[in-house]
Amino acid sequence: MNETTTENACAGPDSESKTARMFRNAVDAVIEACDVQMGVTLEPEGNVRPPDPTRSAYGSSIALTDVDGGSNMVLVGDADSCARLTRAMFDMEDDEEVGEEDMADALGELVNITAGGFKAKCAEAGKKLQLGLPLFLEGGGCIEFFVNGVSGAAQPLVGPDGIRIQMVLIWKGGIRHASKAP
Amino acid sequence: MKIMIVDDSRAMRRIVQRTLRRAGFGGHDIVEAENGSMALDLIKEESVDLILSDWHMPELSGLELLNALREGGNDVKFGFVTSESTADMRARAVNAGADFLLAKPFTPDDMADVLEGFVE
């Protein structure tokens, strides 16, 4: 597994432990948002790793801007997982069809809530963040262009009924992969 | 009692409604607006007793909506329901005349706590 270090986002320059803590804060923010707002319990699966474009049919991205340039937080998942999260957010029946508009709204709100929680944790650590607006992502491998163009790290998360998503942090620069998990 | 939910996110408007219901406030009339500008237009036509508003919205933000209401002499009860809740934002909300700020994610108990005293 890889360790991800960065010179921006919520971490101080070359502060590996701080980076790991902030990545964990981002993961915790996803878990809290899903649990409190949607009643969906997620837990990390394995360690932080490079994003997997093959499990990203839909997603939502939000910009996190800081004095160092910032990053993007992205929540992505396969179609079934995103549909299940959408049903949970909207209190829909298990067999109710999920439209793309519903999914865009649900995933956008989920990443927005998550980023807000992450921002609060960063503020506690003395780091200011400015949040952008959620951007809905669709299409197989919708994060592929990110991993080809810039650096990112992902934490897979699994939940009930086969829900499987990734929380991805993508930095605009200054990231490198080392040899151990944070 | 009439409660206005102002949020550009359809998902969040539904969540707020659902949470109100689960917090025991389901018997009130609900009015929805997609942004501050739409909220102001609606308030000109019908008075509301409580506004639950997002902070960041297109056209007119929640803070701008609150400022416009207070400058116009409207002292309607006003609470922010927002994903951002830094100390600075809380201070700005209070200074502008907000009655409370509820941070996302929130539970029905969280909602009940902030509405205590405002909603019967």
Short mmCIF file of N, CA, C and O in Angstrom, two decimals, chain B residues 4-108:
data_model
loop_
_atom_site.label_atom_id
_atom_site.label_comp_id
_atom_site.label_asym_id
_atom_site.label_seq_id
_atom_site.Cartn_x
_atom_site.Cartn_y
_atom_site.Cartn_z
N MET B 4 -40.20 28.37 6.23
CA MET B 4 -39.63 28.44 4.89
C MET B 4 -38.25 27.79 4.88
O MET B 4 -37.40 28.11 5.70
N ILE B 5 -38.06 26.87 3.93
CA ILE B 5 -36.76 26.23 3.74
C ILE B 5 -36.14 26.81 2.48
O ILE B 5 -36.72 26.72 1.39
N VAL B 6 -34.97 27.42 2.63
CA VAL B 6 -34.30 28.06 1.50
C VAL B 6 -32.99 27.33 1.23
O VAL B 6 -32.06 27.37 2.06
N ASP B 7 -32.91 26.66 0.11
CA ASP B 7 -31.69 25.92 -0.22
C ASP B 7 -31.71 25.62 -1.72
O ASP B 7 -32.75 25.21 -2.25
N ASP B 8 -30.57 25.80 -2.37
CA ASP B 8 -30.52 25.52 -3.80
C ASP B 8 -30.45 24.02 -4.06
O ASP B 8 -30.61 23.59 -5.20
N SER B 9 -30.21 23.24 -3.05
CA SER B 9 -30.15 21.79 -3.20
C SER B 9 -31.51 21.18 -2.89
O SER B 9 -32.02 21.27 -1.77
N ARG B 10 -32.07 20.54 -3.91
CA ARG B 10 -33.35 19.86 -3.71
C ARG B 10 -33.20 18.75 -2.67
O ARG B 10 -34.09 18.52 -1.84
N ALA B 11 -32.05 18.11 -2.70
CA ALA B 11 -31.81 17.04 -1.73
C ALA B 11 -31.86 17.58 -0.30
O ALA B 11 -32.48 16.99 0.58
N MET B 12 -31.22 18.72 -0.10
CA MET B 12 -31.20 19.26 1.27
C MET B 12 -32.57 19.76 1.70
O MET B 12 -32.94 19.63 2.87
N ARG B 13 -33.34 20.32 0.78
CA ARG B 13 -34.69 20.75 1.15
C ARG B 13 -35.51 19.55 1.62
O ARG B 13 -36.26 19.63 2.59
N ARG B 14 -35.33 18.43 0.94
CA ARG B 14 -36.05 17.22 1.36
C ARG B 14 -35.54 16.70 2.69
O ARG B 14 -36.31 16.24 3.54
N ILE B 15 -34.23 16.79 2.88
CA ILE B 15 -33.66 16.33 4.15
C ILE B 15 -34.15 17.18 5.31
O ILE B 15 -34.50 16.67 6.38
N VAL B 16 -34.19 18.49 5.10
CA VAL B 16 -34.65 19.38 6.18
C VAL B 16 -36.11 19.08 6.51
O VAL B 16 -36.49 19.00 7.68
N GLN B 17 -36.91 18.90 5.46
CA GLN B 17 -38.34 18.56 5.70
C GLN B 17 -38.46 17.26 6.48
O GLN B 17 -39.23 17.16 7.44
N ARG B 18 -37.72 16.27 6.05
CA ARG B 18 -37.78 14.96 6.71
C ARG B 18 -37.33 15.07 8.16
O ARG B 18 -37.93 14.49 9.06
N THR B 19 -36.27 15.84 8.37
CA THR B 19 -35.75 15.98 9.73
C THR B 19 -36.73 16.73 10.62
O THR B 19 -36.90 16.39 11.80
N LEU B 20 -37.37 17.75 10.06
CA LEU B 20 -38.40 18.46 10.83
C LEU B 20 -39.49 17.49 11.28
O LEU B 20 -39.93 17.51 12.43
N ARG B 21 -39.89 16.64 10.34
CA ARG B 21 -40.94 15.68 10.64
C ARG B 21 -40.49 14.73 11.75
O ARG B 21 -41.21 14.48 12.71
N ARG B 22 -39.26 14.22 11.61
CA ARG B 22 -38.75 13.26 12.60
C ARG B 22 -38.47 13.92 13.94
O ARG B 22 -38.42 13.24 14.97
N ALA B 23 -38.25 15.23 13.92
CA ALA B 23 -38.01 15.95 15.17
C ALA B 23 -39.31 16.35 15.85
O ALA B 23 -39.28 16.97 16.92
N GLY B 24 -40.42 16.00 15.22
CA GLY B 24 -41.71 16.29 15.84
C GLY B 24 -42.34 17.58 15.40
O GLY B 24 -43.30 18.05 16.01
N PHE B 25 -41.82 18.17 14.31
CA PHE B 25 -42.36 19.43 13.81
C PHE B 25 -43.05 19.23 12.45
O PHE B 25 -43.01 20.11 11.59
N GLY B 26 -43.63 18.08 12.27
CA GLY B 26 -44.20 17.76 10.96
C GLY B 26 -45.54 18.40 10.67
O GLY B 26 -46.00 18.37 9.54
N GLY B 27 -46.15 18.99 11.65
CA GLY B 27 -47.49 19.52 11.44
C GLY B 27 -47.54 20.94 10.93
O GLY B 27 -48.62 21.52 10.79
N HIS B 28 -46.39 21.51 10.63
CA HIS B 28 -46.36 22.91 10.21
C HIS B 28 -46.38 23.05 8.69
O HIS B 28 -45.97 22.15 7.97
N ASP B 29 -46.84 24.20 8.24
CA ASP B 29 -46.81 24.47 6.80
C ASP B 29 -45.37 24.72 6.36
O ASP B 29 -44.62 25.43 7.03
N ILE B 30 -45.02 24.15 5.23
CA ILE B 30 -43.67 24.31 4.71
C ILE B 30 -43.71 25.04 3.37
O ILE B 30 -44.51 24.69 2.49
N VAL B 31 -42.86 26.02 3.23
CA VAL B 31 -42.69 26.73 1.97
C VAL B 31 -41.24 26.56 1.55
O VAL B 31 -40.35 26.60 2.41
N GLU B 32 -41.00 26.35 0.26
CA GLU B 32 -39.63 26.15 -0.20
C GLU B 32 -39.20 27.26 -1.16
O GLU B 32 -40.02 27.76 -1.93
N ALA B 33 -37.92 27.60 -1.10
CA ALA B 33 -37.33 28.53 -2.07
C ALA B 33 -35.95 28.05 -2.43
O ALA B 33 -35.25 27.49 -1.59
N GLU B 34 -35.57 28.26 -3.70
CA GLU B 34 -34.31 27.71 -4.19
C GLU B 34 -33.13 28.63 -3.94
O GLU B 34 -31.97 28.23 -4.11
N ASN B 35 -33.39 29.87 -3.58
CA ASN B 35 -32.29 30.79 -3.27
C ASN B 35 -32.86 31.99 -2.53
O ASN B 35 -34.08 32.12 -2.35
N GLY B 36 -31.97 32.87 -2.10
CA GLY B 36 -32.39 34.01 -1.30
C GLY B 36 -33.31 34.96 -2.04
O GLY B 36 -34.25 35.52 -1.47
N SER B 37 -33.04 35.12 -3.32
CA SER B 37 -33.85 36.03 -4.12
C SER B 37 -35.29 35.53 -4.21
O SER B 37 -36.25 36.30 -4.04
N MET B 38 -35.43 34.24 -4.47
CA MET B 38 -36.77 33.66 -4.54
C MET B 38 -37.46 33.74 -3.18
O MET B 38 -38.67 34.00 -3.10
N ALA B 39 -36.69 33.56 -2.13
CA ALA B 39 -37.26 33.66 -0.78
C ALA B 39 -37.81 35.05 -0.52
O ALA B 39 -38.92 35.21 0.01
N LEU B 40 -37.04 36.07 -0.90
CA LEU B 40 -37.50 37.44 -0.69
C LEU B 40 -38.81 37.71 -1.45
O LEU B 40 -39.73 38.34 -0.91
N ASP B 41 -38.87 37.22 -2.68
CA ASP B 41 -40.09 37.41 -3.46
C ASP B 41 -41.29 36.74 -2.79
O ASP B 41 -42.38 37.32 -2.74
N LEU B 42 -41.07 35.53 -2.29
CA LEU B 42 -42.17 34.81 -1.64
C LEU B 42 -42.63 35.51 -0.37
O LEU B 42 -43.82 35.57 -0.06
N ILE B 43 -41.64 36.05 0.37
CA ILE B 43 -41.98 36.70 1.65
C ILE B 43 -42.79 37.98 1.43
O ILE B 43 -43.57 38.39 2.28
N LYS B 44 -42.62 38.58 0.26
CA LYS B 44 -43.42 39.76 -0.06
C LYS B 44 -44.90 39.39 -0.21
O LYS B 44 -45.79 40.21 0.02
N GLU B 45 -45.11 38.14 -0.63
CA GLU B 45 -46.49 37.70 -0.88
C GLU B 45 -47.14 37.07 0.35
O GLU B 45 -48.34 37.16 0.54
N GLU B 46 -46.34 36.40 1.15
CA GLU B 46 -46.90 35.74 2.33
C GLU B 46 -45.86 35.72 3.45
O GLU B 46 -44.69 35.42 3.21
N SER B 47 -46.30 36.05 4.65
CA SER B 47 -45.35 36.08 5.77
C SER B 47 -45.07 34.65 6.24
O SER B 47 -45.92 33.76 6.11
N VAL B 48 -43.88 34.47 6.75
CA VAL B 48 -43.52 33.18 7.35
C VAL B 48 -43.07 33.43 8.78
O VAL B 48 -42.72 34.56 9.16
N ASP B 49 -43.05 32.37 9.57
CA ASP B 49 -42.70 32.51 10.98
C ASP B 49 -41.25 32.13 11.27
O ASP B 49 -40.68 32.56 12.26
N LEU B 50 -40.70 31.30 10.41
CA LEU B 50 -39.32 30.83 10.62
C LEU B 50 -38.69 30.53 9.27
O LEU B 50 -39.33 29.92 8.41
N ILE B 51 -37.45 30.95 9.11
CA ILE B 51 -36.71 30.65 7.88
C ILE B 51 -35.51 29.78 8.24
O ILE B 51 -34.73 30.12 9.14
N LEU B 52 -35.40 28.66 7.53
CA LEU B 52 -34.22 27.79 7.65
C LEU B 52 -33.49 27.89 6.32
O LEU B 52 -33.96 27.41 5.30
N SER B 53 -32.32 28.51 6.34
CA SER B 53 -31.67 28.85 5.07
C SER B 53 -30.25 28.31 4.98
O SER B 53 -29.50 28.31 5.96
N ASP B 54 -29.90 27.86 3.78
CA ASP B 54 -28.52 27.53 3.46
C ASP B 54 -27.70 28.83 3.47
O ASP B 54 -28.25 29.93 3.43
N TRP B 55 -26.38 28.69 3.51
CA TRP B 55 -25.52 29.87 3.48
C TRP B 55 -25.16 30.22 2.04
O TRP B 55 -25.39 31.32 1.57
N HIS B 56 -24.54 29.25 1.35
CA HIS B 56 -24.08 29.49 -0.03
C HIS B 56 -25.18 29.15 -1.01
O HIS B 56 -25.59 28.00 -1.09
N MET B 57 -25.63 30.15 -1.74
CA MET B 57 -26.64 29.91 -2.77
C MET B 57 -26.42 30.89 -3.91
O MET B 57 -25.90 31.99 -3.70
N PRO B 58 -26.81 30.50 -5.13
CA PRO B 58 -26.70 31.42 -6.25
C PRO B 58 -27.69 32.58 -6.13
O PRO B 58 -28.68 32.47 -5.41
N GLU B 59 -27.40 33.64 -6.82
CA GLU B 59 -28.24 34.84 -6.90
C GLU B 59 -28.24 35.66 -5.60
O GLU B 59 -27.86 36.81 -5.59
N LEU B 60 -28.68 35.07 -4.51
CA LEU B 60 -28.67 35.78 -3.23
C LEU B 60 -28.36 34.76 -2.14
O LEU B 60 -29.12 33.81 -1.96
N SER B 61 -27.25 34.97 -1.45
CA SER B 61 -26.83 34.00 -0.44
C SER B 61 -27.73 34.09 0.80
O SER B 61 -28.53 35.03 0.94
N GLY B 62 -27.55 33.15 1.68
CA GLY B 62 -28.33 33.18 2.92
C GLY B 62 -28.03 34.41 3.76
O GLY B 62 -28.95 35.01 4.34
N LEU B 63 -26.76 34.78 3.80
CA LEU B 63 -26.39 35.96 4.58
C LEU B 63 -26.98 37.23 3.95
O LEU B 63 -27.46 38.12 4.66
N GLU B 64 -26.94 37.29 2.62
CA GLU B 64 -27.54 38.45 1.95
C GLU B 64 -29.04 38.49 2.15
O GLU B 64 -29.63 39.56 2.30
N LEU B 65 -29.65 37.33 2.17
CA LEU B 65 -31.09 37.26 2.44
C LEU B 65 -31.39 37.79 3.84
O LEU B 65 -32.30 38.61 4.03
N LEU B 66 -30.61 37.35 4.80
CA LEU B 66 -30.83 37.79 6.18
C LEU B 66 -30.63 39.31 6.30
O LEU B 66 -31.43 40.01 6.93
N ASN B 67 -29.55 39.80 5.67
CA ASN B 67 -29.30 41.25 5.72
C ASN B 67 -30.45 42.03 5.09
O ASN B 67 -30.88 43.06 5.62
N ALA B 68 -30.95 41.53 3.97
CA ALA B 68 -32.06 42.22 3.30
C ALA B 68 -33.30 42.24 4.18
O ALA B 68 -34.01 43.25 4.25
N LEU B 69 -33.56 41.14 4.84
CA LEU B 69 -34.73 41.08 5.72
C LEU B 69 -34.60 42.05 6.88
O LEU B 69 -35.53 42.81 7.19
N ARG B 70 -33.44 42.01 7.54
CA ARG B 70 -33.26 42.87 8.71
C ARG B 70 -33.26 44.35 8.31
O ARG B 70 -33.83 45.19 9.02
N GLU B 71 -32.63 44.68 7.18
CA GLU B 71 -32.62 46.08 6.71
C GLU B 71 -34.02 46.55 6.38
O GLU B 71 -34.32 47.75 6.48
N GLY B 72 -34.86 45.61 5.97
CA GLY B 72 -36.25 45.95 5.67
C GLY B 72 -37.16 45.92 6.89
O GLY B 72 -38.37 46.07 6.76
N GLY B 73 -36.56 45.69 8.05
CA GLY B 73 -37.35 45.71 9.28
C GLY B 73 -38.06 44.41 9.59
O GLY B 73 -38.91 44.36 10.47
N ASN B 74 -37.72 43.36 8.85
CA ASN B 74 -38.36 42.06 9.08
C ASN B 74 -37.56 41.29 10.14
O ASN B 74 -36.39 41.00 9.95
N ASP B 75 -38.20 40.99 11.26
CA ASP B 75 -37.48 40.30 12.35
C ASP B 75 -37.90 38.83 12.46
O ASP B 75 -37.89 38.26 13.56
N VAL B 76 -38.25 38.24 11.32
CA VAL B 76 -38.63 36.82 11.31
C VAL B 76 -37.49 35.98 11.92
O VAL B 76 -36.31 36.29 11.77
N LYS B 77 -37.88 34.92 12.63
CA LYS B 77 -36.86 34.01 13.17
C LYS B 77 -36.09 33.39 12.02
O LYS B 77 -36.69 32.96 11.01
N PHE B 78 -34.77 33.35 12.16
CA PHE B 78 -33.93 32.96 11.03
C PHE B 78 -32.80 32.07 11.52
O PHE B 78 -32.05 32.42 12.43
N GLY B 79 -32.68 30.89 10.91
CA GLY B 79 -31.58 29.99 11.24
C GLY B 79 -30.87 29.51 9.99
O GLY B 79 -31.51 29.27 8.96
N PHE B 80 -29.56 29.41 10.07
CA PHE B 80 -28.80 28.85 8.95
C PHE B 80 -28.70 27.34 9.12
O PHE B 80 -28.47 26.84 10.23
N VAL B 81 -28.86 26.64 8.02
CA VAL B 81 -28.61 25.19 7.98
C VAL B 81 -27.55 25.00 6.91
O VAL B 81 -27.84 25.10 5.71
N THR B 82 -26.33 24.79 7.32
CA THR B 82 -25.23 24.88 6.38
C THR B 82 -24.16 23.84 6.66
O THR B 82 -24.00 23.38 7.79
N SER B 83 -23.46 23.48 5.58
CA SER B 83 -22.39 22.49 5.73
C SER B 83 -21.12 23.12 6.30
O SER B 83 -20.21 22.41 6.68
N GLU B 84 -21.06 24.43 6.31
CA GLU B 84 -19.88 25.10 6.85
C GLU B 84 -20.26 25.77 8.17
O GLU B 84 -21.26 26.48 8.23
N SER B 85 -19.45 25.55 9.17
CA SER B 85 -19.84 26.07 10.49
C SER B 85 -18.62 26.49 11.30
O SER B 85 -18.50 26.14 12.46
N THR B 86 -17.71 27.21 10.66
CA THR B 86 -16.54 27.67 11.39
C THR B 86 -16.97 28.74 12.41
O THR B 86 -18.06 29.32 12.31
N ALA B 87 -16.09 29.00 13.36
CA ALA B 87 -16.39 30.01 14.37
C ALA B 87 -16.63 31.37 13.72
O ALA B 87 -17.52 32.14 14.15
N ASP B 88 -15.87 31.66 12.67
CA ASP B 88 -16.03 32.92 11.97
C ASP B 88 -17.43 33.03 11.35
O ASP B 88 -18.09 34.08 11.46
N MET B 89 -17.90 31.95 10.75
CA MET B 89 -19.23 31.99 10.13
C MET B 89 -20.32 32.11 11.19
O MET B 89 -21.33 32.81 10.98
N ARG B 90 -20.13 31.41 12.29
CA ARG B 90 -21.12 31.53 13.37
C ARG B 90 -21.21 32.96 13.88
O ARG B 90 -22.30 33.49 14.14
N ALA B 91 -20.03 33.60 14.00
CA ALA B 91 -20.00 34.99 14.48
C ALA B 91 -20.69 35.91 13.48
O ALA B 91 -21.46 36.81 13.86
N ARG B 92 -20.41 35.69 12.19
CA ARG B 92 -21.04 36.52 11.16
C ARG B 92 -22.55 36.32 11.15
O ARG B 92 -23.31 37.27 10.94
N ALA B 93 -22.97 35.09 11.38
CA ALA B 93 -24.41 34.80 11.40
C ALA B 93 -25.09 35.54 12.55
O ALA B 93 -26.13 36.19 12.37
N VAL B 94 -24.49 35.45 13.71
CA VAL B 94 -25.08 36.10 14.89
C VAL B 94 -25.08 37.62 14.71
O VAL B 94 -26.07 38.30 15.00
N ASN B 95 -23.96 38.16 14.22
CA ASN B 95 -23.87 39.60 14.02
C ASN B 95 -24.91 40.11 13.03
O ASN B 95 -25.36 41.26 13.12
N ALA B 96 -25.26 39.26 12.06
CA ALA B 96 -26.25 39.67 11.06
C ALA B 96 -27.67 39.53 11.58
O ALA B 96 -28.61 39.96 10.92
N GLY B 97 -27.82 38.89 12.73
CA GLY B 97 -29.16 38.77 13.30
C GLY B 97 -29.76 37.39 13.22
O GLY B 97 -30.98 37.23 13.42
N ALA B 98 -28.93 36.38 12.93
CA ALA B 98 -29.45 35.02 12.89
C ALA B 98 -29.72 34.52 14.31
O ALA B 98 -29.04 34.92 15.26
N ASP B 99 -30.70 33.66 14.42
CA ASP B 99 -31.04 33.11 15.74
C ASP B 99 -30.24 31.86 16.06
O ASP B 99 -30.04 31.54 17.22
N PHE B 100 -29.81 31.14 15.03
CA PHE B 100 -29.00 29.94 15.28
C PHE B 100 -28.35 29.51 13.97
O PHE B 100 -28.72 29.98 12.88
N LEU B 101 -27.38 28.62 14.10
CA LEU B 101 -26.76 28.00 12.93
C LEU B 101 -26.69 26.50 13.20
O LEU B 101 -26.10 26.08 14.21
N LEU B 102 -27.30 25.73 12.34
CA LEU B 102 -27.29 24.27 12.45
C LEU B 102 -26.35 23.71 11.40
O LEU B 102 -26.53 23.94 10.21
N ALA B 103 -25.32 23.00 11.86
CA ALA B 103 -24.31 22.48 10.93
C ALA B 103 -24.72 21.11 10.41
O ALA B 103 -25.23 20.27 11.15
N LYS B 104 -24.50 20.90 9.12
CA LYS B 104 -24.69 19.59 8.51
C LYS B 104 -23.44 18.73 8.80
O LYS B 104 -22.35 19.29 8.78
N PRO B 105 -23.55 17.45 8.99
CA PRO B 105 -24.80 16.68 9.06
C PRO B 105 -25.47 16.87 10.42
O PRO B 105 -24.80 17.15 11.41
N PHE B 106 -26.79 16.72 10.43
CA PHE B 106 -27.53 16.93 11.68
C PHE B 106 -28.57 15.85 11.86
O PHE B 106 -29.08 15.28 10.90
N THR B 107 -28.87 15.56 13.10
CA THR B 107 -29.88 14.56 13.44
C THR B 107 -31.19 15.26 13.79
O THR B 107 -31.21 16.48 14.02
N PRO B 108 -32.29 14.52 13.88
CA PRO B 108 -33.53 15.12 14.36
C PRO B 108 -33.37 15.75 15.76
O PRO B 108 -33.97 16.80 16.04
#
